[in-house]
Coordinates of C-alpha atoms and ligand atoms in Angstrom, one line a residue:
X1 CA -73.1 63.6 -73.1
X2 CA -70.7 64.0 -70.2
X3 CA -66.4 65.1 -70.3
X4 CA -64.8 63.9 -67.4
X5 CA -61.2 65.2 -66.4
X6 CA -58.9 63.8 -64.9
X7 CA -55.1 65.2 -64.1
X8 CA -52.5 63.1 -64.5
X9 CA -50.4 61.7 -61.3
X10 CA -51.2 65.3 -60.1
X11 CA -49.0 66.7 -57.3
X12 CA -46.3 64.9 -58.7
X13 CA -46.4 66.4 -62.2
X14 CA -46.5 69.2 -60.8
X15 CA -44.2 69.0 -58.8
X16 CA -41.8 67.8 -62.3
X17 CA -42.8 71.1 -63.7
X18 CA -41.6 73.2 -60.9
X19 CA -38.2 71.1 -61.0
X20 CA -37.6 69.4 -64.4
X21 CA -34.5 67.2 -62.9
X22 CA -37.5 65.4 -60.9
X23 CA -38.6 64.3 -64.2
X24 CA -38.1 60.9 -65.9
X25 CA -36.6 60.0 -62.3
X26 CA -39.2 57.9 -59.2
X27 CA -40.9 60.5 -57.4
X28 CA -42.7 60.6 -54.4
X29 CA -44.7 63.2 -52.9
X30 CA -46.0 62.5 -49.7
X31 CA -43.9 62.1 -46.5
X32 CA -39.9 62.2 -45.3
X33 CA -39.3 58.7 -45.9
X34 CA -36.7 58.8 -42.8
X35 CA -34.5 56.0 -44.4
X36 CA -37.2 53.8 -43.6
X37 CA -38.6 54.9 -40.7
X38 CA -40.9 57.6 -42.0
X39 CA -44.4 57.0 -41.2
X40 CA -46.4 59.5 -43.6
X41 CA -48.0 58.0 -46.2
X42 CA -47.3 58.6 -50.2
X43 CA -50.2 61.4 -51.8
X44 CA -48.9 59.9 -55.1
X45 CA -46.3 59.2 -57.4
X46 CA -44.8 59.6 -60.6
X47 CA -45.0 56.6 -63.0
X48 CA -41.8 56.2 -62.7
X49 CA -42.2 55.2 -59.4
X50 CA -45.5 53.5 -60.1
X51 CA -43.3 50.6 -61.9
X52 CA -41.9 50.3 -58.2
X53 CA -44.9 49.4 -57.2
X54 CA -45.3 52.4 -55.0
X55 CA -48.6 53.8 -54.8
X56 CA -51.3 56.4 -53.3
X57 CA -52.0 55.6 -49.8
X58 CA -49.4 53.3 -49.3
X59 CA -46.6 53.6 -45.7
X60 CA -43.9 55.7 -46.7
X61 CA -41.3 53.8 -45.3
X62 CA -42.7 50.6 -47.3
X63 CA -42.4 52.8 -50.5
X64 CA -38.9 53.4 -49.3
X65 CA -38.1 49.8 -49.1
X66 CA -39.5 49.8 -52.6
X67 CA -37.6 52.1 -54.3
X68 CA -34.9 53.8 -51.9
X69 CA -33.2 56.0 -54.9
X70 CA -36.6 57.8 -55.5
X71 CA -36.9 61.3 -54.6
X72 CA -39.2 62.1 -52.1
X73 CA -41.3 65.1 -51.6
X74 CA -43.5 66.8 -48.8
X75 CA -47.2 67.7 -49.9
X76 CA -46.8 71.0 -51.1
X77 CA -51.0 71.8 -50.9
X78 CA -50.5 75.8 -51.3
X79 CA -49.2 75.2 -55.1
X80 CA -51.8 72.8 -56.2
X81 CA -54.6 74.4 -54.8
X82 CA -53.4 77.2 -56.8
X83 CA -52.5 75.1 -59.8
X84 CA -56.4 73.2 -59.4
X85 CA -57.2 76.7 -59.5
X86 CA -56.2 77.6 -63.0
X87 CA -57.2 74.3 -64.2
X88 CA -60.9 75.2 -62.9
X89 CA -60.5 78.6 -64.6
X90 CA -59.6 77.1 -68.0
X91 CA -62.2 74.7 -67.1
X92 CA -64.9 77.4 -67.2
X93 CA -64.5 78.9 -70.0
X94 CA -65.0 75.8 -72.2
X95 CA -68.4 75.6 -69.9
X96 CA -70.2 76.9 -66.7
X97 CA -71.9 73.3 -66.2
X98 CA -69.4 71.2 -64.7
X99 CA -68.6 69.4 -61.5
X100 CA -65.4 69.8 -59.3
X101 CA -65.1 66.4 -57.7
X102 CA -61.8 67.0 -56.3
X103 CA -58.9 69.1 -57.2
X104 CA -57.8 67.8 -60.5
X105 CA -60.9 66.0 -61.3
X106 CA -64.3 67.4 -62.9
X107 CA -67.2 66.2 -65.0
X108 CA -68.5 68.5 -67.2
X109 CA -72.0 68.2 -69.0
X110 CA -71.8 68.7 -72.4
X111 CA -75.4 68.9 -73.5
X112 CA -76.0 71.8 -75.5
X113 CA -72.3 72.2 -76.1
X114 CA -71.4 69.1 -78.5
X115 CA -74.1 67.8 -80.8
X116 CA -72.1 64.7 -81.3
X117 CA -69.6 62.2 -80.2
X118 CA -67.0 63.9 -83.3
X119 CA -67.8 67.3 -82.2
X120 CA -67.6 66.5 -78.0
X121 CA -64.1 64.9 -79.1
X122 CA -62.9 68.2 -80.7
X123 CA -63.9 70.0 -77.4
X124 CA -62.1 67.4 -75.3
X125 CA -58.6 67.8 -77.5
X126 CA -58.7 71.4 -77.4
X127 CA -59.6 71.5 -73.6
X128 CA -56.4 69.3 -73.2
X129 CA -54.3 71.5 -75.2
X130 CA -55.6 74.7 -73.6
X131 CA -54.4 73.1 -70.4
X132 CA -51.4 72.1 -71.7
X133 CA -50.7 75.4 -72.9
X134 CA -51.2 77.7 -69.9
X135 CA -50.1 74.6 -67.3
X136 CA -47.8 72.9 -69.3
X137 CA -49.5 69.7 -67.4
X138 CA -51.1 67.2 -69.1
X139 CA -54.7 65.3 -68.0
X140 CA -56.3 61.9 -69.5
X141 CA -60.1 63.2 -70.6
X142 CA -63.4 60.4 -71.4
X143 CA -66.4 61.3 -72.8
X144 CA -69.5 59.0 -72.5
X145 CA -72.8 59.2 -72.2
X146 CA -73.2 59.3 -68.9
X147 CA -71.1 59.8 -65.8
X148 CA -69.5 56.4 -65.5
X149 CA -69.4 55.7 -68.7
X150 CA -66.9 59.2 -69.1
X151 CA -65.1 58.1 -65.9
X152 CA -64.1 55.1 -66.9
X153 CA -63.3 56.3 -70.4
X154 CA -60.3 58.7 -69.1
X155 CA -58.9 55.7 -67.1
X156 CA -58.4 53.5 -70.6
X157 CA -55.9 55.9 -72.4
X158 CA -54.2 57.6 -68.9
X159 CA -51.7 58.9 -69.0
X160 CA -52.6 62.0 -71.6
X161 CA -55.5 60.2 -73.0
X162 CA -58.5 60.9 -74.6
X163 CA -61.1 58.1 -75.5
X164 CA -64.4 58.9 -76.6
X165 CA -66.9 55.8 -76.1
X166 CA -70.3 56.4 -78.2
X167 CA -73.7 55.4 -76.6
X168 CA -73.9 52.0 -78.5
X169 CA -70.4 50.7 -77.4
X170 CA -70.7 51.7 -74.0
X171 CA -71.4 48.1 -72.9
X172 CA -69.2 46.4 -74.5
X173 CA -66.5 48.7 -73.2
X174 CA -67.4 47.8 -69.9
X175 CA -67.9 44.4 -70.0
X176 CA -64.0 43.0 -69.5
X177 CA -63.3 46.2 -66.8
X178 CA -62.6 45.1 -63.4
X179 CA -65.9 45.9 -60.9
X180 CA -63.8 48.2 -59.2
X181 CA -63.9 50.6 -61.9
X182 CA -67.7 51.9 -60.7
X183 CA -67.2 54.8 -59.1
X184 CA -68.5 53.6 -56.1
X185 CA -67.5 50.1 -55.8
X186 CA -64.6 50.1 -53.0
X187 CA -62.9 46.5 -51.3
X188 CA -66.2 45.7 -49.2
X189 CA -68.7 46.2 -51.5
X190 CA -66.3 43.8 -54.0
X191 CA -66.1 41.7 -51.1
X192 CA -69.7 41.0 -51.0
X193 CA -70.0 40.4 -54.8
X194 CA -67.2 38.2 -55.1
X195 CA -69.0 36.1 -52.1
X196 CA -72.5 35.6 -54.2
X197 CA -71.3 34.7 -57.1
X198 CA -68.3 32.9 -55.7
X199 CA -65.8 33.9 -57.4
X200 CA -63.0 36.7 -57.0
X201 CA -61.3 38.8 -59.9
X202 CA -64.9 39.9 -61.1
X203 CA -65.5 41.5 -64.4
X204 CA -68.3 43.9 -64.8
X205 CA -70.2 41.7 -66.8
X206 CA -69.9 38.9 -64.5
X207 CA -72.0 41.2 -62.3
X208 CA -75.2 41.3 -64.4
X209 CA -75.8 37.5 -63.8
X210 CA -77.3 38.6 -60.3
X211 CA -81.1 39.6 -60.4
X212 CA -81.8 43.4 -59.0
X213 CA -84.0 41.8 -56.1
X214 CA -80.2 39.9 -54.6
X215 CA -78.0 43.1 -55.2
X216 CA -80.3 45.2 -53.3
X217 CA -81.0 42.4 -50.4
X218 CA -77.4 42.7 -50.4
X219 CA -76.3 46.5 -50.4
X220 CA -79.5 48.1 -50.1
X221 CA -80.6 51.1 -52.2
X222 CA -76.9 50.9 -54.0
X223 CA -77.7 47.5 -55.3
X224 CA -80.0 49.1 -57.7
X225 CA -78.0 51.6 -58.8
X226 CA -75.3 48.7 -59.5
X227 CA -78.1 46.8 -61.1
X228 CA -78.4 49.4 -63.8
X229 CA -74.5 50.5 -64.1
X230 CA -73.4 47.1 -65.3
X231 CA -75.7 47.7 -67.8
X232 CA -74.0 51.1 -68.8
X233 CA -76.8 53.0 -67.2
X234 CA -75.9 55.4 -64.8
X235 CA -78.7 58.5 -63.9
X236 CA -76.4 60.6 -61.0
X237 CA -76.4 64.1 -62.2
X238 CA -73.6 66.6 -62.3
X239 CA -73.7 68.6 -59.6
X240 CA -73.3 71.8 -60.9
X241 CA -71.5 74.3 -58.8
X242 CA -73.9 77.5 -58.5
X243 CA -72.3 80.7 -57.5
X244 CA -72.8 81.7 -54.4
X245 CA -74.8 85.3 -54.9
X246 CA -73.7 86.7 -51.4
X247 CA -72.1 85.9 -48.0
X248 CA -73.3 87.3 -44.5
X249 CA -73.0 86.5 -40.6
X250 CA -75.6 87.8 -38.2
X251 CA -75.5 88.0 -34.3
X252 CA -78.2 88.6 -31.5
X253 CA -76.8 90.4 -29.0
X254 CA -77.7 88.4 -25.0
X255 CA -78.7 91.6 -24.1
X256 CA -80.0 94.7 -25.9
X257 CA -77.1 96.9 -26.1
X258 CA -76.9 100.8 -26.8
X259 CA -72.6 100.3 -25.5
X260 CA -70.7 102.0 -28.8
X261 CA -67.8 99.8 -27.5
X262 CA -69.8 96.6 -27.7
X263 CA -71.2 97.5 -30.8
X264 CA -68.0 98.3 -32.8
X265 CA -66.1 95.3 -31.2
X266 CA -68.9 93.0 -32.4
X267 CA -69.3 94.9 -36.0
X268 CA -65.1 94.8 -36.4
X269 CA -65.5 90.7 -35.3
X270 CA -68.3 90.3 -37.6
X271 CA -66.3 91.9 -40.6
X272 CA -63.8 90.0 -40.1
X273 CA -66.1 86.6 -39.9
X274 CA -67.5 87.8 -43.3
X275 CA -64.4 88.9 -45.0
X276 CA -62.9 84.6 -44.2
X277 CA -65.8 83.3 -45.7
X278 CA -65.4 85.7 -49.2
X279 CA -61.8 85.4 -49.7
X280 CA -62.1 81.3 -50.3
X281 CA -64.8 82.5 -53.1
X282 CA -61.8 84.0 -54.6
X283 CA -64.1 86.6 -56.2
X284 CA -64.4 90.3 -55.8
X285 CA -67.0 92.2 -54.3
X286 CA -69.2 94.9 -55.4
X287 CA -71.7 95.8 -52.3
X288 CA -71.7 95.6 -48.5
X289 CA -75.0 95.7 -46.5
X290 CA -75.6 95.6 -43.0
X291 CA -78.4 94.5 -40.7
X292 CA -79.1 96.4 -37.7
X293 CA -82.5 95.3 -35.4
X294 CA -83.4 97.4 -32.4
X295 CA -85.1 96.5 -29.3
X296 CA -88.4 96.5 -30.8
X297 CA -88.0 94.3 -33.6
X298 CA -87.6 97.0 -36.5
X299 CA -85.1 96.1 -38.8
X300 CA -83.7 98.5 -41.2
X301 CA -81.0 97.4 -43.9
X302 CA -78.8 100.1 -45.5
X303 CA -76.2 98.8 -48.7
X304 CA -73.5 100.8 -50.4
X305 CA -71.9 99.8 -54.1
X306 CA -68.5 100.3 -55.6
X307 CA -66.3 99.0 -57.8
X308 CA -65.6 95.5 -57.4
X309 CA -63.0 95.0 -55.1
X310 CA -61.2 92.3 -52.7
X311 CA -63.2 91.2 -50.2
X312 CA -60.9 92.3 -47.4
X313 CA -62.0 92.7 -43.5
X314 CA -60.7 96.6 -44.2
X315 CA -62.5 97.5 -46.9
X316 CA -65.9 95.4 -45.5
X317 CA -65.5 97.0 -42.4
X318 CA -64.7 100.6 -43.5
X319 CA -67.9 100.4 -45.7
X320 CA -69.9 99.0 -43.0
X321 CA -69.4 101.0 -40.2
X322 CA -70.1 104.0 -41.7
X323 CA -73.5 102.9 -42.6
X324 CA -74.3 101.6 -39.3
X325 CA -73.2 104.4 -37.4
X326 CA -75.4 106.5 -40.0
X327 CA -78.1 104.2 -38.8
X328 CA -77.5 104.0 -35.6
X329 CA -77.4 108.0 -34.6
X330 CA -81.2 108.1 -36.4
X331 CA -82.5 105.5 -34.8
X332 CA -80.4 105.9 -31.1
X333 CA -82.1 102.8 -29.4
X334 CA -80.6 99.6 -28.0
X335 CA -79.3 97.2 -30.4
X336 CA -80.4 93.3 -30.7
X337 CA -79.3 92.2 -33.6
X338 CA -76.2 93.2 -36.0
X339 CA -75.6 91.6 -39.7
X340 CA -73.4 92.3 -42.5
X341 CA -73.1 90.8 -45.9
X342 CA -71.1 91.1 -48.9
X343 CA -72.6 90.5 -52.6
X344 CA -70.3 89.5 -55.0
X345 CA -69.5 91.0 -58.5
X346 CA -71.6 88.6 -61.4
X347 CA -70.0 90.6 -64.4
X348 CA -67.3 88.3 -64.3
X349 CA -64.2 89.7 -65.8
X350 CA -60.9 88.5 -65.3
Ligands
LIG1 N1 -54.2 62.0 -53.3 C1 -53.7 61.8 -52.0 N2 -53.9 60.7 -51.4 C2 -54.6 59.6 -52.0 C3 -55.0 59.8 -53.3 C4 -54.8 61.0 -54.0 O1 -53.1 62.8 -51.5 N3 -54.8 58.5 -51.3 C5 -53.9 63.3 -54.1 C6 -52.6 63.2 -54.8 C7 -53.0 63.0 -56.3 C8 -54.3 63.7 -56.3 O2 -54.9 63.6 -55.0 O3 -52.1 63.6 -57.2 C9 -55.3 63.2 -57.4 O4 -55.5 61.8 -57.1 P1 -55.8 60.7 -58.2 O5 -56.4 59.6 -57.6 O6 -56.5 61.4 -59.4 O7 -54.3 60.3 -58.6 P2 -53.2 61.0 -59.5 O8 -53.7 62.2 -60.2 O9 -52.0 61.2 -58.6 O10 -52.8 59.9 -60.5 P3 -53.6 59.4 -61.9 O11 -52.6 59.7 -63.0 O12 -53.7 57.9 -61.7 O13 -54.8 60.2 -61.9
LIG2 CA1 -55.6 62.2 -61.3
LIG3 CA1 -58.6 62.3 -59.5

């Protein structure tokens, strides 16, 4: 069994939390509409809006001539990365096994979790009130019993919705949905259907009057994957996010160098490489090791512990120097290659 999540009208609910006067009014994150002459396009929109007609993707300045009296908003990323953040905390402690397909979206397996369809229901509601509680944001959740099937599910009840669609109901629940609710299916690809079977406005089950052999003639390796998800089959996986263990940059020197200025310039640079990469991990770190090769091909690694801390270029390059300066005064031979690397904390805490 698979949970998909899905936030509701995202940036711009949060954006109504932030400031409730934006809510129960059109709002527009996206661009400056410029009276008009704005030419961003709208991220997305309160419903509200939506009854404007104004949608994701759409010219500003034609949402503008929509809906002139809406408020409009710039995309204010830094917030709902950290917002998507919290979600995808929240999200982890209900399970480890889910997928982060974008910000406010994420599948999450279910197996092993929910024996059945009653008990996967109770996780979904309390998932949604967990969120609701720290977030105060609200998300449309479908459970199915595969991918699709869930995706599809948290579109019926949006906004806030949760709709649970057993195994032996699946197809019947997709039959009368639009084509364009497979993930997957964009304007071309409808296109092409609409042409074989001559006809536009196509239902799913329209598509399982054409055999497997024409759908893949006519999109290739896809077709068959269509073939068997207008059937309610669907075998994609969730791409479980595994944590990385440990981040590190290497560098071979052009030339063997024994120059104490070259060396620390390049250690500081790497440090700092190292320490980039770690911070988007948002997790701490517990050990730094570094990589020195000489001349003639030895390599020796030396590692220090501590308590977990932020992955900062001071800290990673305060811990690493002194080992490879240890290192280096043994050893006093030309350099070729330098390498540090962090390993993150796995005890997890919060
Ligand atoms: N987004 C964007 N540009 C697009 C589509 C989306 O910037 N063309 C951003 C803004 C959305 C967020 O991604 O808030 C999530 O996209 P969704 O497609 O899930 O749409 P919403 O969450 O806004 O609305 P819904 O309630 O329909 O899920
Ligand atoms: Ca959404
Ligand atoms: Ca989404």
């Amino acid at each position: 069994m698979v949970l998909h999540l899905d936030m509701d009208y995202f940036f711009a609910q949060v954006e109504e939390r932030e400031n409730p006067r934006f809510k129960g009014v059109p709002l527009v994150v996206g661009a400056d509409p410029k009276k008009g002459k704005g030419r961003g396009v709208v991220s997305t929109c309160n419903y509200e809006a939506r009854k404007f007609g104004i949608h994701s993707g759409m010219a500003i300045s034609k949402a503008y001539e929509a809906c002139p009296e809406a408020i409009y908003l710039p995309v204010n990323m830094e917030l709902y990365s950290r917002v998507s953040e919290n979600i995808f905390r929240i999200i982890e402690k209900v399970s480890e096994k889910y997928e982060k397909v974008s910000l406010d979206e994420a599948y999450i397996d279910l197996s092993g979790l929910a024996e059945n369809y009653k008990q996967a229901e109770r996780i979904g509601c309390d998932l949604k009130k967990l969120i609701f509680k720290k977030e105060k944001l609200t998300c449309s959740v479908g459970i199915g019993e595969n991918k699709m099937i869930a995706k599809i599910a948290s579109e019926e009840d949006k906004p806030d919705g949760l709709k649970v669609v057993k195994a032996g109901d699946a197809l019947k629940f997709i039959s009368q949905k639009s084509i364009r609710e497979i993930p997957g299916i964009g304007p071309k690809t409808e296109k092409k259907l609409e042409i074989i079977l001559e006809k536009s406005g196509l239902k799913i089950k329209d598509l399982r009057a054409i055999s497997k052999k024409q759908l893949v003639d006519v999109l290739g390796k896809r077709g068959e994957e269509i073939y068997k998800n207008v059937r309610g089959e669907d075998d994609s996986e969730i791409d479980l996010k595994t944590k990385t263990k440990s981040i590190g940059k290497e560098i071979t020197f052009d030339q063997d160098t024994l120059d104490p200025e070259k060396i620390i310039s390049t250690f500081k640079n790497l440090s700092q490489r190292v320490a980039g990469m770690a911070k988007t991990e948002e997790r701490p770190i517990k050990t730094v090791v570094v990589t020195c090769r000489f001349e003639n091909f030895n390599t020796y690694s030396r590692q220090v512990s501590f308590k977990p801390r932020k992955p900062t270029k001071g800290l990673i390059y305060k811990k690493g120097a002194k080992l490879l300066l240890k290192l280096l005064a043994k050893k006093l031979k030309p350099v070729r290659l330098l390498g540090i690397r962090v390993i993150f904390d796995e005890s997890d805490k919060e």
